[in-house]
Amino acid sequence: MADLTLYHASPSRSSIVLWMLEELGQPYDVHLVSFKKGENLKPEYLAINPMGKVPALKHRDVVITEVAAICTYLADEFPEAKLNVPVGDPRRGPYLKWMFFGPSVVETAITDRAFPRKEPAPRATLGYGEFDTVMNVLAQATGAANPYLLGEQFTAADIIIGSQLRWAMMFKLIPERPEFAAYVDRLNARPAAQRAREKDAEYQKLQEGG
């Protein structure tokens, strides 16, 4: 039994952590959680994550939830994978910015666009401001990526932002700007990303057949 266990539904936000674990190179187990069967709302899983959501990650006796928190934790816990920027390095600021920009800004902007309110919320009340600004900021960052957000080093921030962009373009939720497409293509070419997608497809078959 591995020290790391991912509580996973395929495909979902936990697919981001699946990719992170493949990049990490550490042994891990996967515990599938079926939303169709309501397993996410059963007491056994609520004891792991009271929100009834995935992902959740168990590392020995520690449970971490929320995608960005899990990826930040794993990158720092296993620095030999070089997926983090350590404390004391001035690049850690931009690294952390992108780690949390994904779930707190990109995802919320896309969700609000996909499920609009009857009346638009005032810009000042929204952490992301407005959709077009988010897209422009992302286009500038991915266009300048050389080849990754922090230059030559691939980090967990690329996993977070790349996953958001790949998912959103797949479902036509954002414009497929050339900067986005080129950046995501580079990430898709990574062997760990390909392994994660292949495993996710198998997990999805198991869930649907179970």
PDB file of C-alpha atoms in Angstrom:
ATOM      1  CA  MET A   1       0.000   0.000   0.000  1.00  0.00           C
ATOM      2  CA  ALA A   2       1.421   3.369  -1.071  1.00  0.00           C
ATOM      3  CA  ASP A   3       1.805   6.350   1.249  1.00  0.00           C
ATOM      4  CA  LEU A   4      -0.250   8.436  -1.192  1.00  0.00           C
ATOM      5  CA  THR A   5      -3.917   7.745  -1.975  1.00  0.00           C
ATOM      6  CA  LEU A   6      -5.966   9.864  -4.361  1.00  0.00           C
ATOM      7  CA  TYR A   7      -9.721   9.879  -3.924  1.00  0.00           C
ATOM      8  CA  HIS A   8     -10.758  10.301  -7.525  1.00  0.00           C
ATOM      9  CA  ALA A   9     -13.761  10.568  -9.822  1.00  0.00           C
ATOM     10  CA  SER A  10     -13.047  10.382 -13.519  1.00  0.00           C
ATOM     11  CA  PRO A  11     -13.093  12.800 -15.191  1.00  0.00           C
ATOM     12  CA  SER A  12     -13.280  15.658 -12.714  1.00  0.00           C
ATOM     13  CA  ARG A  13     -11.114  18.230 -10.946  1.00  0.00           C
ATOM     14  CA  SER A  14      -9.254  15.333  -9.379  1.00  0.00           C
ATOM     15  CA  SER A  15      -7.882  14.536 -12.846  1.00  0.00           C
ATOM     16  CA  ILE A  16      -5.564  17.502 -12.279  1.00  0.00           C
ATOM     17  CA  VAL A  17      -4.074  15.777  -9.233  1.00  0.00           C
ATOM     18  CA  LEU A  18      -3.797  12.521 -11.168  1.00  0.00           C
ATOM     19  CA  TRP A  19      -1.536  14.338 -13.651  1.00  0.00           C
ATOM     20  CA  MET A  20       0.390  15.900 -10.760  1.00  0.00           C
ATOM     21  CA  LEU A  21       1.012  12.466  -9.263  1.00  0.00           C
ATOM     22  CA  GLU A  22       2.257  11.124 -12.591  1.00  0.00           C
ATOM     23  CA  GLU A  23       4.703  14.016 -12.850  1.00  0.00           C
ATOM     24  CA  LEU A  24       5.784  13.428  -9.255  1.00  0.00           C
ATOM     25  CA  GLY A  25       6.989   9.896  -9.928  1.00  0.00           C
ATOM     26  CA  GLN A  26       6.020   8.574  -6.486  1.00  0.00           C
ATOM     27  CA  PRO A  27       3.947   5.403  -5.976  1.00  0.00           C
ATOM     28  CA  TYR A  28       0.299   6.112  -5.296  1.00  0.00           C
ATOM     29  CA  ASP A  29      -3.042   4.358  -4.986  1.00  0.00           C
ATOM     30  CA  VAL A  30      -6.345   5.512  -6.437  1.00  0.00           C
ATOM     31  CA  HIS A  31      -9.643   5.130  -4.614  1.00  0.00           C
ATOM     32  CA  LEU A  32     -12.487   5.718  -7.067  1.00  0.00           C
ATOM     33  CA  VAL A  33     -15.476   7.670  -5.755  1.00  0.00           C
ATOM     34  CA  SER A  34     -18.675   7.222  -7.750  1.00  0.00           C
ATOM     35  CA  PHE A  35     -20.876  10.303  -7.848  1.00  0.00           C
ATOM     36  CA  LYS A  36     -23.484   8.301  -9.768  1.00  0.00           C
ATOM     37  CA  LYS A  37     -23.808   5.927  -6.818  1.00  0.00           C
ATOM     38  CA  GLY A  38     -23.694   8.793  -4.336  1.00  0.00           C
ATOM     39  CA  GLU A  39     -20.506   7.492  -2.732  1.00  0.00           C
ATOM     40  CA  ASN A  40     -19.255  11.054  -2.314  1.00  0.00           C
ATOM     41  CA  LEU A  41     -22.097  11.751   0.137  1.00  0.00           C
ATOM     42  CA  LYS A  42     -21.781   8.603   2.212  1.00  0.00           C
ATOM     43  CA  PRO A  43     -20.396   8.891   5.771  1.00  0.00           C
ATOM     44  CA  GLU A  44     -17.242   6.978   4.852  1.00  0.00           C
ATOM     45  CA  TYR A  45     -16.225   9.583   2.284  1.00  0.00           C
ATOM     46  CA  LEU A  46     -17.554  12.588   4.183  1.00  0.00           C
ATOM     47  CA  ALA A  47     -15.142  11.594   6.938  1.00  0.00           C
ATOM     48  CA  ILE A  48     -12.381  12.183   4.357  1.00  0.00           C
ATOM     49  CA  ASN A  49     -13.844  15.349   2.784  1.00  0.00           C
ATOM     50  CA  PRO A  50     -16.926  16.834   4.479  1.00  0.00           C
ATOM     51  CA  MET A  51     -17.600  18.832   1.295  1.00  0.00           C
ATOM     52  CA  GLY A  52     -18.436  15.613  -0.535  1.00  0.00           C
ATOM     53  CA  LYS A  53     -16.178  16.667  -3.400  1.00  0.00           C
ATOM     54  CA  VAL A  54     -13.053  15.367  -5.092  1.00  0.00           C
ATOM     55  CA  PRO A  55     -10.130  15.442  -5.070  1.00  0.00           C
ATOM     56  CA  ALA A  56      -8.937  14.458  -1.668  1.00  0.00           C
ATOM     57  CA  LEU A  57      -5.434  13.171  -1.069  1.00  0.00           C
ATOM     58  CA  LYS A  58      -4.261  11.102   1.865  1.00  0.00           C
ATOM     59  CA  HIS A  59      -0.529  11.154   2.581  1.00  0.00           C
ATOM     60  CA  ARG A  60       0.089   8.715   5.393  1.00  0.00           C
ATOM     61  CA  ASP A  61      -2.165  10.167   8.125  1.00  0.00           C
ATOM     62  CA  VAL A  62      -2.646  13.610   6.561  1.00  0.00           C
ATOM     63  CA  VAL A  63      -5.662  14.433   4.386  1.00  0.00           C
ATOM     64  CA  ILE A  64      -5.511  17.405   2.018  1.00  0.00           C
ATOM     65  CA  THR A  65      -8.398  18.684  -0.089  1.00  0.00           C
ATOM     66  CA  GLU A  66      -8.706  21.375  -2.799  1.00  0.00           C
ATOM     67  CA  VAL A  67      -6.751  21.032  -6.030  1.00  0.00           C
ATOM     68  CA  ALA A  68      -4.328  23.934  -5.569  1.00  0.00           C
ATOM     69  CA  ALA A  69      -3.625  23.000  -1.941  1.00  0.00           C
ATOM     70  CA  ILE A  70      -2.941  19.371  -2.889  1.00  0.00           C
ATOM     71  CA  CYS A  71      -0.611  20.286  -5.739  1.00  0.00           C
ATOM     72  CA  THR A  72       1.220  22.858  -3.611  1.00  0.00           C
ATOM     73  CA  TYR A  73       1.596  20.308  -0.812  1.00  0.00           C
ATOM     74  CA  LEU A  74       2.912  17.584  -3.127  1.00  0.00           C
ATOM     75  CA  ALA A  75       5.353  19.891  -4.890  1.00  0.00           C
ATOM     76  CA  ASP A  76       6.810  21.022  -1.552  1.00  0.00           C
ATOM     77  CA  GLU A  77       6.730  17.577   0.057  1.00  0.00           C
ATOM     78  CA  PHE A  78       8.647  15.983  -2.831  1.00  0.00           C
ATOM     79  CA  PRO A  79      11.068  18.705  -3.974  1.00  0.00           C
ATOM     80  CA  GLU A  80      13.233  16.204  -5.842  1.00  0.00           C
ATOM     81  CA  ALA A  81      10.607  16.268  -8.631  1.00  0.00           C
ATOM     82  CA  LYS A  82      11.394  19.991  -9.103  1.00  0.00           C
ATOM     83  CA  LEU A  83       7.720  20.874  -9.522  1.00  0.00           C
ATOM     84  CA  ASN A  84       7.867  23.680  -6.957  1.00  0.00           C
ATOM     85  CA  VAL A  85       9.716  26.921  -6.410  1.00  0.00           C
ATOM     86  CA  PRO A  86      11.228  26.808  -2.911  1.00  0.00           C
ATOM     87  CA  VAL A  87      10.817  29.421  -0.196  1.00  0.00           C
ATOM     88  CA  GLY A  88      13.499  32.079  -0.619  1.00  0.00           C
ATOM     89  CA  ASP A  89      13.471  31.983  -4.417  1.00  0.00           C
ATOM     90  CA  PRO A  90      11.952  35.236  -5.753  1.00  0.00           C
ATOM     91  CA  ARG A  91      10.103  33.229  -8.391  1.00  0.00           C
ATOM     92  CA  ARG A  92       7.963  31.673  -5.651  1.00  0.00           C
ATOM     93  CA  GLY A  93       5.674  34.703  -5.712  1.00  0.00           C
ATOM     94  CA  PRO A  94       4.658  34.317  -9.384  1.00  0.00           C
ATOM     95  CA  TYR A  95       4.559  30.543  -8.904  1.00  0.00           C
ATOM     96  CA  LEU A  96       2.040  30.804  -6.067  1.00  0.00           C
ATOM     97  CA  LYS A  97       0.066  33.431  -7.980  1.00  0.00           C
ATOM     98  CA  TRP A  98      -0.539  30.987 -10.841  1.00  0.00           C
ATOM     99  CA  MET A  99      -1.185  28.062  -8.479  1.00  0.00           C
ATOM    100  CA  PHE A 100      -4.192  29.855  -7.029  1.00  0.00           C
ATOM    101  CA  PHE A 101      -5.179  31.887 -10.099  1.00  0.00           C
ATOM    102  CA  GLY A 102      -6.528  28.705 -11.683  1.00  0.00           C
ATOM    103  CA  PRO A 103      -9.241  27.683  -9.192  1.00  0.00           C
ATOM    104  CA  SER A 104      -9.975  31.121  -7.724  1.00  0.00           C
ATOM    105  CA  VAL A 105      -9.991  33.196 -10.925  1.00  0.00           C
ATOM    106  CA  VAL A 106     -10.015  31.114 -14.105  1.00  0.00           C
ATOM    107  CA  GLU A 107     -12.520  28.490 -12.982  1.00  0.00           C
ATOM    108  CA  THR A 108     -14.922  30.971 -11.435  1.00  0.00           C
ATOM    109  CA  ALA A 109     -14.823  33.229 -14.498  1.00  0.00           C
ATOM    110  CA  ILE A 110     -15.566  30.293 -16.799  1.00  0.00           C
ATOM    111  CA  THR A 111     -18.327  28.957 -14.543  1.00  0.00           C
ATOM    112  CA  ASP A 112     -20.044  32.342 -14.371  1.00  0.00           C
ATOM    113  CA  ARG A 113     -19.877  32.599 -18.167  1.00  0.00           C
ATOM    114  CA  ALA A 114     -21.292  29.083 -18.614  1.00  0.00           C
ATOM    115  CA  PHE A 115     -24.069  29.596 -16.026  1.00  0.00           C
ATOM    116  CA  PRO A 116     -24.916  33.306 -16.176  1.00  0.00           C
ATOM    117  CA  ARG A 117     -26.869  35.073 -13.445  1.00  0.00           C
ATOM    118  CA  LYS A 118     -30.196  36.696 -14.248  1.00  0.00           C
ATOM    119  CA  GLU A 119     -28.523  39.997 -13.482  1.00  0.00           C
ATOM    120  CA  PRO A 120     -24.751  40.434 -13.849  1.00  0.00           C
ATOM    121  CA  ALA A 121     -22.889  40.880 -10.584  1.00  0.00           C
ATOM    122  CA  PRO A 122     -21.037  44.188 -10.127  1.00  0.00           C
ATOM    123  CA  ARG A 123     -17.395  43.861 -11.186  1.00  0.00           C
ATOM    124  CA  ALA A 124     -16.163  44.927  -7.741  1.00  0.00           C
ATOM    125  CA  THR A 125     -17.900  41.966  -6.098  1.00  0.00           C
ATOM    126  CA  LEU A 126     -16.165  39.382  -8.279  1.00  0.00           C
ATOM    127  CA  GLY A 127     -12.659  38.255  -7.440  1.00  0.00           C
ATOM    128  CA  TYR A 128     -11.860  37.858 -11.126  1.00  0.00           C
ATOM    129  CA  GLY A 129     -13.336  41.172 -12.315  1.00  0.00           C
ATOM    130  CA  GLU A 130     -14.672  40.189 -15.733  1.00  0.00           C
ATOM    131  CA  PHE A 131     -14.197  37.326 -18.152  1.00  0.00           C
ATOM    132  CA  ASP A 132     -12.369  39.232 -20.908  1.00  0.00           C
ATOM    133  CA  THR A 133      -9.718  40.505 -18.495  1.00  0.00           C
ATOM    134  CA  VAL A 134      -9.058  36.948 -17.306  1.00  0.00           C
ATOM    135  CA  MET A 135      -8.668  35.735 -20.893  1.00  0.00           C
ATOM    136  CA  ASN A 136      -6.324  38.590 -21.752  1.00  0.00           C
ATOM    137  CA  VAL A 137      -4.134  37.951 -18.709  1.00  0.00           C
ATOM    138  CA  LEU A 138      -3.958  34.259 -19.562  1.00  0.00           C
ATOM    139  CA  ALA A 139      -3.165  34.977 -23.208  1.00  0.00           C
ATOM    140  CA  GLN A 140      -0.325  37.287 -22.220  1.00  0.00           C
ATOM    141  CA  ALA A 141       1.121  34.728 -19.781  1.00  0.00           C
ATOM    142  CA  THR A 142       0.836  31.705 -22.068  1.00  0.00           C
ATOM    143  CA  GLY A 143       2.111  33.689 -25.035  1.00  0.00           C
ATOM    144  CA  ALA A 144       5.208  34.636 -23.030  1.00  0.00           C
ATOM    145  CA  ALA A 145       5.697  31.095 -21.640  1.00  0.00           C
ATOM    146  CA  ASN A 146       9.147  29.919 -22.705  1.00  0.00           C
ATOM    147  CA  PRO A 147       8.191  27.151 -22.795  1.00  0.00           C
ATOM    148  CA  TYR A 148       6.438  27.190 -19.399  1.00  0.00           C
ATOM    149  CA  LEU A 149       4.946  29.871 -17.172  1.00  0.00           C
ATOM    150  CA  LEU A 150       8.184  30.235 -15.189  1.00  0.00           C
ATOM    151  CA  GLY A 151      10.505  29.765 -18.129  1.00  0.00           C
ATOM    152  CA  GLU A 152      12.443  26.556 -18.627  1.00  0.00           C
ATOM    153  CA  GLN A 153      11.201  24.921 -15.406  1.00  0.00           C
ATOM    154  CA  PHE A 154       7.944  22.991 -15.612  1.00  0.00           C
ATOM    155  CA  THR A 155       6.080  23.407 -12.308  1.00  0.00           C
ATOM    156  CA  ALA A 156       2.830  22.507 -10.629  1.00  0.00           C
ATOM    157  CA  ALA A 157       1.558  25.910 -11.791  1.00  0.00           C
ATOM    158  CA  ASP A 158       1.620  24.624 -15.370  1.00  0.00           C
ATOM    159  CA  ILE A 159      -0.448  21.627 -14.289  1.00  0.00           C
ATOM    160  CA  ILE A 160      -3.043  23.901 -12.680  1.00  0.00           C
ATOM    161  CA  ILE A 161      -3.302  26.470 -15.487  1.00  0.00           C
ATOM    162  CA  GLY A 162      -2.801  23.967 -18.300  1.00  0.00           C
ATOM    163  CA  SER A 163      -5.568  21.721 -16.999  1.00  0.00           C
ATOM    164  CA  GLN A 164      -7.994  24.623 -16.788  1.00  0.00           C
ATOM    165  CA  LEU A 165      -7.241  25.733 -20.334  1.00  0.00           C
ATOM    166  CA  ARG A 166      -7.359  22.226 -21.796  1.00  0.00           C
ATOM    167  CA  TRP A 167     -10.709  21.499 -20.164  1.00  0.00           C
ATOM    168  CA  ALA A 168     -12.240  24.848 -21.109  1.00  0.00           C
ATOM    169  CA  MET A 169     -11.166  24.620 -24.750  1.00  0.00           C
ATOM    170  CA  MET A 170     -12.374  21.029 -24.977  1.00  0.00           C
ATOM    171  CA  PHE A 171     -15.887  22.131 -24.016  1.00  0.00           C
ATOM    172  CA  LYS A 172     -15.738  25.391 -26.016  1.00  0.00           C
ATOM    173  CA  LEU A 173     -16.091  27.472 -22.858  1.00  0.00           C
ATOM    174  CA  ILE A 174     -13.305  29.884 -23.774  1.00  0.00           C
ATOM    175  CA  PRO A 175     -12.018  31.229 -27.084  1.00  0.00           C
ATOM    176  CA  GLU A 176      -9.304  28.984 -28.526  1.00  0.00           C
ATOM    177  CA  ARG A 177      -6.658  31.660 -28.767  1.00  0.00           C
ATOM    178  CA  PRO A 178      -3.414  30.643 -30.487  1.00  0.00           C
ATOM    179  CA  GLU A 179      -1.461  31.324 -27.283  1.00  0.00           C
ATOM    180  CA  PHE A 180      -3.671  28.893 -25.365  1.00  0.00           C
ATOM    181  CA  ALA A 181      -3.499  26.194 -28.041  1.00  0.00           C
ATOM    182  CA  ALA A 182       0.294  26.328 -28.396  1.00  0.00           C
ATOM    183  CA  TYR A 183       0.835  26.219 -24.632  1.00  0.00           C
ATOM    184  CA  VAL A 184      -1.596  23.327 -24.092  1.00  0.00           C
ATOM    185  CA  ASP A 185      -0.057  21.407 -26.997  1.00  0.00           C
ATOM    186  CA  ARG A 186       3.337  21.606 -25.290  1.00  0.00           C
ATOM    187  CA  LEU A 187       1.854  20.310 -22.056  1.00  0.00           C
ATOM    188  CA  ASN A 188      -0.080  17.536 -23.804  1.00  0.00           C
ATOM    189  CA  ALA A 189       3.208  16.248 -25.220  1.00  0.00           C
ATOM    190  CA  ARG A 190       4.567  15.514 -21.750  1.00  0.00           C
ATOM    191  CA  PRO A 191       4.725  11.737 -21.090  1.00  0.00           C
ATOM    192  CA  ALA A 192       3.218  12.132 -17.595  1.00  0.00           C
ATOM    193  CA  ALA A 193       0.246  14.046 -19.026  1.00  0.00           C
ATOM    194  CA  GLN A 194      -0.314  11.309 -21.574  1.00  0.00           C
ATOM    195  CA  ARG A 195      -0.113   8.593 -18.919  1.00  0.00           C
ATOM    196  CA  ALA A 196      -2.597  10.453 -16.737  1.00  0.00           C
ATOM    197  CA  ARG A 197      -5.094  10.772 -19.598  1.00  0.00           C
ATOM    198  CA  GLU A 198      -4.771   7.077 -20.422  1.00  0.00           C
ATOM    199  CA  LYS A 199      -5.291   6.075 -16.794  1.00  0.00           C
ATOM    200  CA  ASP A 200      -8.232   8.462 -16.476  1.00  0.00           C
ATOM    201  CA  ALA A 201      -9.921   6.829 -19.460  1.00  0.00           C
ATOM    202  CA  GLU A 202      -9.525   3.426 -17.799  1.00  0.00           C
ATOM    203  CA  TYR A 203     -10.872   4.736 -14.499  1.00  0.00           C
ATOM    204  CA  GLN A 204     -13.872   6.184 -16.320  1.00  0.00           C
ATOM    205  CA  LYS A 205     -14.606   2.783 -17.849  1.00  0.00           C
ATOM    206  CA  LEU A 206     -14.400   1.175 -14.410  1.00  0.00           C
ATOM    207  CA  GLN A 207     -16.809   3.721 -12.971  1.00  0.00           C
ATOM    208  CA  GLU A 208     -19.305   3.373 -15.796  1.00  0.00           C
ATOM    209  CA  GLY A 209     -19.136  -0.401 -15.701  1.00  0.00           C
ATOM    210  CA  GLY A 210     -19.266  -0.635 -11.924  1.00  0.00           C
TER     211      GLY A 210
END
